[in-house]
C-alpha cells in the first residue's frame, strides 16, 4: 500500500494551527493567530490577539472606532505575535512565525528582537498602511524573510450541542 497523498504539508499544518489559535480571540472584528516553529518543525509557541493576562475583557472596549482612543480596543489588545513570542520558553533565534495577517510595525519590532528569521502569512489586507510599510522596511533591513502563502484555504467549524 502506498502512503496517503493528500496529507497536510508543514506550512499548511502550521497555518491551520495559527487559524485555530485565532479562533480563541474574543475580538468581534479581527481574529489573528500566530505559531512559532523551530528548525526541526516543532511548535514552540502559539498566540492570539486578546487582552493581557489579568485584564478583564468585560471591563475594556472592543470597539474599533471612537473619538477617544482610550475607548477603542487598540491601546489594550496584545497582538497574536506578541503573545506567541512572550509565551515561548526557549530561544527563538532562527525560528519561523506563521500568522494569518501580516504583522504591524509594533509586532515587527518584537519579531526582529526575538531573532525570528522568517514570517509566513496568509493575508496582507493592510499592505497600504504606514504600519505595514514600516514592518516590511524593518524586516528587509534586519534580513527577516517574509512570504505570503498562496492557495491555502482553511475552514474549521466548531459545532456545539
XYZ file of N, CA and C in Angstrom:
483
model
N 0.843 -1.177 0.000
C 0.000 0.000 0.000
C 0.896 1.251 0.000
N 0.543 2.226 -0.825
C 1.282 3.480 -0.881
C 0.832 4.406 0.241
N 1.714 5.340 0.584
C 1.337 6.297 1.628
C 0.250 7.240 1.116
N -0.458 7.810 2.036
C -1.520 8.767 1.725
C -0.931 9.968 1.000
N -1.617 10.462 -0.020
C -1.098 11.552 -0.853
C -1.574 12.943 -0.421
N -2.739 13.033 0.180
C -3.309 14.363 0.443
C -3.176 14.798 1.909
N -2.064 14.469 2.525
C -1.812 14.904 3.896
C -1.398 16.379 3.907
N -1.476 17.017 5.068
C -1.074 18.419 5.185
C 0.442 18.554 5.085
N 0.880 19.489 4.257
C 2.298 19.848 4.219
C 2.587 20.683 5.467
N 3.877 20.823 5.822
C 4.213 21.548 7.048
C 3.609 22.948 7.091
N 3.763 23.710 6.017
C 3.255 25.092 6.032
C 1.738 25.123 6.199
N 1.049 24.202 5.573
C -0.409 24.128 5.724
C -0.776 23.782 7.166
N -0.046 22.856 7.728
C -0.291 22.427 9.104
C -0.102 23.590 10.078
N 1.026 24.300 9.961
C 1.294 25.394 10.893
C 0.302 26.534 10.725
N -0.096 26.799 9.478
C -1.078 27.854 9.264
C -2.443 27.437 9.807
N -2.762 26.164 9.717
C -4.020 25.670 10.301
C -4.005 25.834 11.819
N -2.864 25.575 12.446
C -2.744 25.772 13.899
C -2.889 27.259 14.231
N -2.319 28.130 13.406
C -2.486 29.573 13.612
C -3.965 29.944 13.501
N -4.645 29.351 12.541
C -6.072 29.628 12.349
C -6.879 29.173 13.565
N -6.590 28.000 14.076
C -7.288 27.505 15.263
C -6.987 28.405 16.458
N -5.740 28.848 16.590
C -5.387 29.768 17.675
C -6.184 31.062 17.566
N -6.350 31.559 16.353
C -7.115 32.790 16.139
C -8.559 32.640 16.607
N -9.070 31.426 16.544
C -10.453 31.182 16.957
C -10.650 31.374 18.463
N -9.556 31.460 19.230
C -9.631 31.738 20.662
C -9.871 33.228 20.940
N -9.601 34.087 19.963
C -9.741 35.528 20.153
C -11.198 35.912 20.356
N -11.431 36.824 21.282
C -12.777 37.330 21.541
C -13.055 38.610 20.762
N -12.097 39.067 19.994
C -12.266 40.288 19.204
C -13.389 40.073 18.195
N -14.409 40.935 18.215
C -15.542 40.731 17.306
C -15.235 41.055 15.839
N -14.114 41.731 15.574
C -13.807 42.136 14.204
C -12.642 41.380 13.568
N -11.569 41.216 14.301
C -10.361 40.635 13.728
C -9.815 39.561 14.650
N -9.684 38.357 14.129
C -9.110 37.262 14.896
C -7.788 36.869 14.227
N -6.711 36.983 15.004
C -5.390 36.664 14.477
C -4.752 35.599 15.361
N -4.116 34.634 14.716
C -3.383 33.595 15.423
C -1.961 33.537 14.914
N -1.043 33.136 15.796
C 0.365 33.042 15.434
C 0.956 31.764 16.006
N 1.895 31.189 15.275
C 2.587 29.975 15.692
C 4.077 30.172 15.443
N 4.890 29.899 16.467
C 6.340 29.942 16.330
C 6.830 28.499 16.208
N 7.667 28.257 15.191
C 8.138 26.909 14.859
C 9.668 26.919 14.791
N 10.292 25.901 15.373
C 11.761 25.836 15.335
C 12.256 25.134 14.068
N 13.563 24.960 13.987
C 14.179 24.445 12.764
C 13.875 22.976 12.484
N 13.358 22.249 13.466
C 13.002 20.845 13.224
C 11.484 20.650 13.209
N 10.795 21.722 12.847
C 9.340 21.707 12.672
C 8.563 21.340 13.932
N 9.057 21.805 15.061
C 8.321 21.658 16.317
C 7.679 22.991 16.659
N 6.441 22.950 17.088
C 5.774 24.170 17.534
C 6.351 24.554 18.883
N 6.878 25.761 18.949
C 7.490 26.285 20.166
C 6.460 27.046 20.985
N 5.542 27.746 20.287
C 4.586 28.585 20.988
C 3.451 28.988 20.054
N 2.326 29.341 20.660
C 1.191 29.869 19.904
C 0.665 31.116 20.600
N -0.097 31.910 19.882
C -0.717 33.088 20.473
C -1.881 33.563 19.628
N -2.705 34.393 20.224
C -3.827 35.021 19.513
C -4.037 36.401 20.104
N -4.778 37.246 19.388
C -4.977 38.607 19.866
C -6.040 38.650 20.965
N -5.692 39.339 22.028
C -6.606 39.468 23.157
C -6.013 40.368 24.224
N -6.749 40.551 25.289
C -6.272 41.414 26.366
C -5.180 40.726 27.175
N -4.272 41.483 27.762
C -3.200 40.901 28.565
C -3.738 40.091 29.745
N -2.934 39.177 30.178
C -3.260 38.326 31.326
C -3.679 39.199 32.519
N -4.778 38.834 33.132
C -5.248 39.553 34.309
C -6.122 40.761 34.017
N -6.243 41.130 32.743
C -7.093 42.263 32.364
C -8.453 41.698 31.968
N -9.485 42.141 32.660
C -10.842 41.634 32.435
C -11.396 42.184 31.126
N -11.587 41.300 30.148
C -12.061 41.752 28.832
C -13.519 42.196 28.843
N -14.183 42.071 29.972
C -15.544 42.605 30.115
C -15.514 44.077 30.508
N -14.382 44.543 31.026
C -14.263 45.916 31.525
C -13.633 46.876 30.524
N -13.176 46.351 29.399
C -12.495 47.185 28.410
C -13.230 47.113 27.079
N -13.069 48.140 26.253
C -13.813 48.188 24.988
C -13.233 47.264 23.915
N -14.105 46.782 23.055
C -13.718 46.018 21.873
C -13.936 46.844 20.598
N -14.310 48.095 20.762
C -14.644 48.953 19.627
C -13.417 49.282 18.779
N -13.643 49.420 17.482
C -12.574 49.824 16.559
C -12.476 51.342 16.432
N -13.588 52.024 16.663
C -13.590 53.474 16.464
C -14.228 54.201 17.636
N -13.676 55.349 17.913
C -14.218 56.276 18.902
C -13.413 57.555 18.779
N -14.031 58.662 19.120
C -13.276 59.917 19.117
C -12.225 59.904 20.219
N -12.448 59.096 21.232
C -11.496 58.934 22.333
C -10.778 57.601 22.146
N -9.500 57.646 21.795
C -8.704 56.442 21.532
C -8.773 55.441 22.674
N -8.849 55.937 23.894
C -8.906 55.065 25.059
C -10.206 54.273 25.131
N -11.175 54.621 24.309
C -12.443 53.879 24.263
C -12.488 52.895 23.095
N -11.308 52.627 22.520
C -11.186 51.597 21.490
C -10.359 50.443 22.049
N -10.279 49.377 21.312
C -9.502 48.205 21.730
C -7.998 48.412 21.587
N -7.585 49.346 20.750
C -6.189 49.442 20.335
C -5.164 49.691 21.448
N -5.471 50.479 22.461
C -4.446 50.633 23.498
C -4.322 49.427 24.423
N -5.213 48.464 24.312
C -5.266 47.378 25.286
C -4.977 45.984 24.733
N -5.322 45.720 23.509
C -5.189 44.372 22.953
C -3.725 44.052 22.655
N -3.303 42.866 23.089
C -1.979 42.341 22.747
C -2.143 41.483 21.491
N -1.310 41.734 20.508
C -1.414 41.023 19.235
C -0.925 39.576 19.363
N -1.362 38.761 18.428
C -1.048 37.327 18.425
C 0.460 37.072 18.411
N 1.184 37.853 17.615
C 2.626 37.663 17.506
C 3.310 37.920 18.846
N 2.919 39.008 19.498
C 3.470 39.332 20.819
C 3.174 38.211 21.803
N 1.935 37.757 21.832
C 1.554 36.695 22.764
C 2.321 35.408 22.505
N 2.522 35.048 21.245
C 3.276 33.837 20.926
C 4.738 33.970 21.343
N 5.311 35.137 21.153
C 6.726 35.337 21.482
C 6.945 35.337 22.996
N 6.096 36.049 23.732
C 6.315 36.095 25.185
C 5.943 34.777 25.863
N 5.115 33.960 25.234
C 4.744 32.667 25.809
C 5.808 31.599 25.581
N 6.725 31.846 24.659
C 7.771 30.862 24.353
C 8.700 30.704 25.545
N 9.114 29.489 25.774
C 10.013 29.186 26.893
C 11.399 28.797 26.409
N 11.734 29.218 25.197
C 13.046 28.892 24.645
C 13.515 30.023 23.735
N 14.759 29.936 23.335
C 15.348 30.906 22.428
C 14.655 30.784 21.065
N 14.265 31.888 20.483
C 13.541 31.877 19.207
C 14.425 32.205 18.006
N 15.726 32.286 18.234
C 16.649 32.593 17.149
C 16.478 31.590 16.011
N 16.297 32.121 14.820
C 16.115 31.345 13.580
C 14.821 30.545 13.520
N 13.894 30.812 14.426
C 12.573 30.187 14.322
C 11.783 30.871 13.212
N 10.678 30.251 12.835
C 9.767 30.811 11.842
C 8.452 31.137 12.522
N 7.791 32.165 12.023
C 6.493 32.580 12.551
C 5.450 32.414 11.463
N 4.353 31.768 11.811
C 3.202 31.627 10.921
C 2.083 32.458 11.525
N 1.511 33.342 10.723
C 0.457 34.237 11.211
C -0.532 34.482 10.081
N -1.812 34.567 10.409
C -2.782 34.705 9.324
C -2.883 36.124 8.764
N -2.348 37.122 9.465
C -2.394 38.509 8.998
C -0.992 39.113 9.108
N -0.552 39.825 8.071
C 0.801 40.394 8.086
C 1.002 41.266 9.320
N 2.140 41.133 9.994
C 2.379 41.857 11.250
C 2.463 43.378 11.105
N 1.955 44.058 12.117
C 2.069 45.517 12.191
C 3.508 45.892 12.573
N 3.815 47.175 12.569
C 5.171 47.627 12.884
C 5.578 47.302 14.322
N 4.644 47.359 15.269
C 4.988 47.035 16.656
C 5.348 45.561 16.790
N 4.602 44.700 16.126
C 4.908 43.269 16.156
C 6.200 42.987 15.399
N 6.439 43.696 14.312
C 7.682 43.505 13.551
C 8.893 43.750 14.446
N 8.809 44.759 15.298
C 9.938 45.049 16.196
C 10.232 43.871 17.119
N 9.203 43.308 17.734
C 9.438 42.200 18.664
C 9.832 40.922 17.922
N 9.325 40.731 16.711
C 9.728 39.584 15.889
C 11.225 39.661 15.612
N 11.682 40.828 15.232
C 13.106 41.034 14.947
C 13.924 40.843 16.227
N 13.486 41.444 17.322
C 14.213 41.333 18.591
C 14.301 39.889 19.074
N 13.273 39.098 18.796
C 13.253 37.701 19.227
C 14.192 36.831 18.399
N 14.642 37.326 17.247
C 15.549 36.563 16.403
C 14.855 35.667 15.389
N 13.551 35.852 15.223
C 12.804 35.064 14.239
C 13.316 35.427 12.846
N 13.564 34.409 12.025
C 14.203 34.656 10.728
C 13.241 34.674 9.540
N 12.063 34.050 9.693
C 11.101 34.029 8.576
C 9.690 34.204 9.116
N 8.898 34.933 8.342
C 7.487 35.145 8.655
C 6.676 34.674 7.457
N 5.734 33.779 7.730
C 4.804 33.309 6.713
C 3.425 33.821 7.091
N 2.679 34.326 6.122
C 1.372 34.910 6.400
C 0.397 34.562 5.292
N -0.891 34.694 5.610
C -1.930 34.443 4.608
C -2.407 35.738 3.969
N -2.787 36.702 4.799
C -3.387 37.934 4.282
C -2.488 39.138 4.519
N -2.583 40.101 3.609
C -1.866 41.370 3.746
C -2.847 42.498 3.446
N -4.008 42.440 4.118
C -5.081 43.384 3.783
C -4.782 44.827 4.185
N -3.744 45.034 4.996
C -3.368 46.401 5.377
C -2.059 46.823 4.712
N -1.729 46.224 3.584
C -0.460 46.479 2.891
C -0.221 47.951 2.589
N -1.280 48.705 2.371
C -1.116 50.115 2.010
C -0.955 51.032 3.220
N -1.024 50.476 4.431
C -0.910 51.320 5.627
C 0.559 51.607 5.961
N 0.779 52.709 6.637
C 2.132 53.063 7.060
C 2.711 52.013 8.000
N 1.863 51.420 8.832
C 2.318 50.407 9.779
C 2.933 49.209 9.065
N 2.250 48.689 8.066
C 2.762 47.524 7.340
C 3.953 47.917 6.466
N 3.923 49.090 5.895
C 5.083 49.548 5.116
C 6.320 49.628 6.014
N 6.139 50.110 7.238
C 7.252 50.180 8.197
C 7.722 48.775 8.573
N 6.778 47.847 8.749
C 7.141 46.458 9.062
C 8.039 45.885 7.984
N 7.624 46.039 6.753
C 8.384 45.473 5.634
C 9.767 46.107 5.533
N 9.839 47.416 5.762
C 11.133 48.104 5.729
C 12.056 47.570 6.816
N 11.518 47.368 8.035
C 12.327 46.827 9.127
C 12.735 45.387 8.851
N 11.801 44.562 8.374
C 12.120 43.167 8.056
C 13.252 43.099 7.032
N 13.150 43.911 5.992
C 14.182 43.909 4.956
C 15.526 44.348 5.519
N 15.530 45.368 6.351
C 16.765 45.848 6.956
C 17.393 44.802 7.867
N 16.558 44.090 8.624
C 17.031 43.081 9.582
C 17.211 41.704 8.934
N 16.944 41.604 7.640
C 17.070 40.345 6.891
C 16.107 39.261 7.393
N 14.918 39.688 7.788
C 13.855 38.747 8.136
C 13.047 38.519 6.866
N 13.031 37.287 6.399
C 12.269 36.969 5.194
C 10.783 36.947 5.522
N 9.969 37.382 4.562
C 8.528 37.252 4.726
C 7.924 36.775 3.412
N 7.012 35.814 3.551
C 6.411 35.194 2.375
C 4.932 34.957 2.608
N 4.152 35.358 1.615
C 2.726 35.061 1.654
C 2.522 33.639 1.151
N 1.744 32.878 1.881
C 1.440 31.513 1.468
C 0.186 31.537 0.599
N 0.337 31.205 -0.654
C -0.816 31.237 -1.561
C -1.619 29.941 -1.497
N -2.833 30.058 -1.925
C -3.683 28.886 -2.141
C -3.895 28.003 -0.914
N -3.906 28.602 0.252
C -4.248 27.833 1.444
C -5.582 28.365 1.946
N -6.567 27.510 1.912
C -7.878 27.869 2.439
C -8.129 26.972 3.636
N -8.373 27.601 4.770
C -8.573 26.847 5.996
C -9.988 27.096 6.495
N -10.717 26.016 6.688
C -12.079 26.128 7.207
C -12.228 25.115 8.329
N -12.496 25.629 9.500
C -12.695 24.779 10.662
C -13.980 25.232 11.335
N -14.876 24.309 11.528
C -16.143 24.632 12.184
C -16.191 23.956 13.536
N -16.694 24.695 14.502
C -16.927 24.130 15.817
C -18.426 24.006 15.986
N -18.876 22.782 16.161
C -20.310 22.543 16.334
C -20.527 22.116 17.771
N -21.356 22.867 18.461
C -21.665 22.513 19.852
C -23.121 22.115 19.940
N -23.390 21.223 20.851
C -24.768 20.745 21.022
C -25.431 21.454 22.163
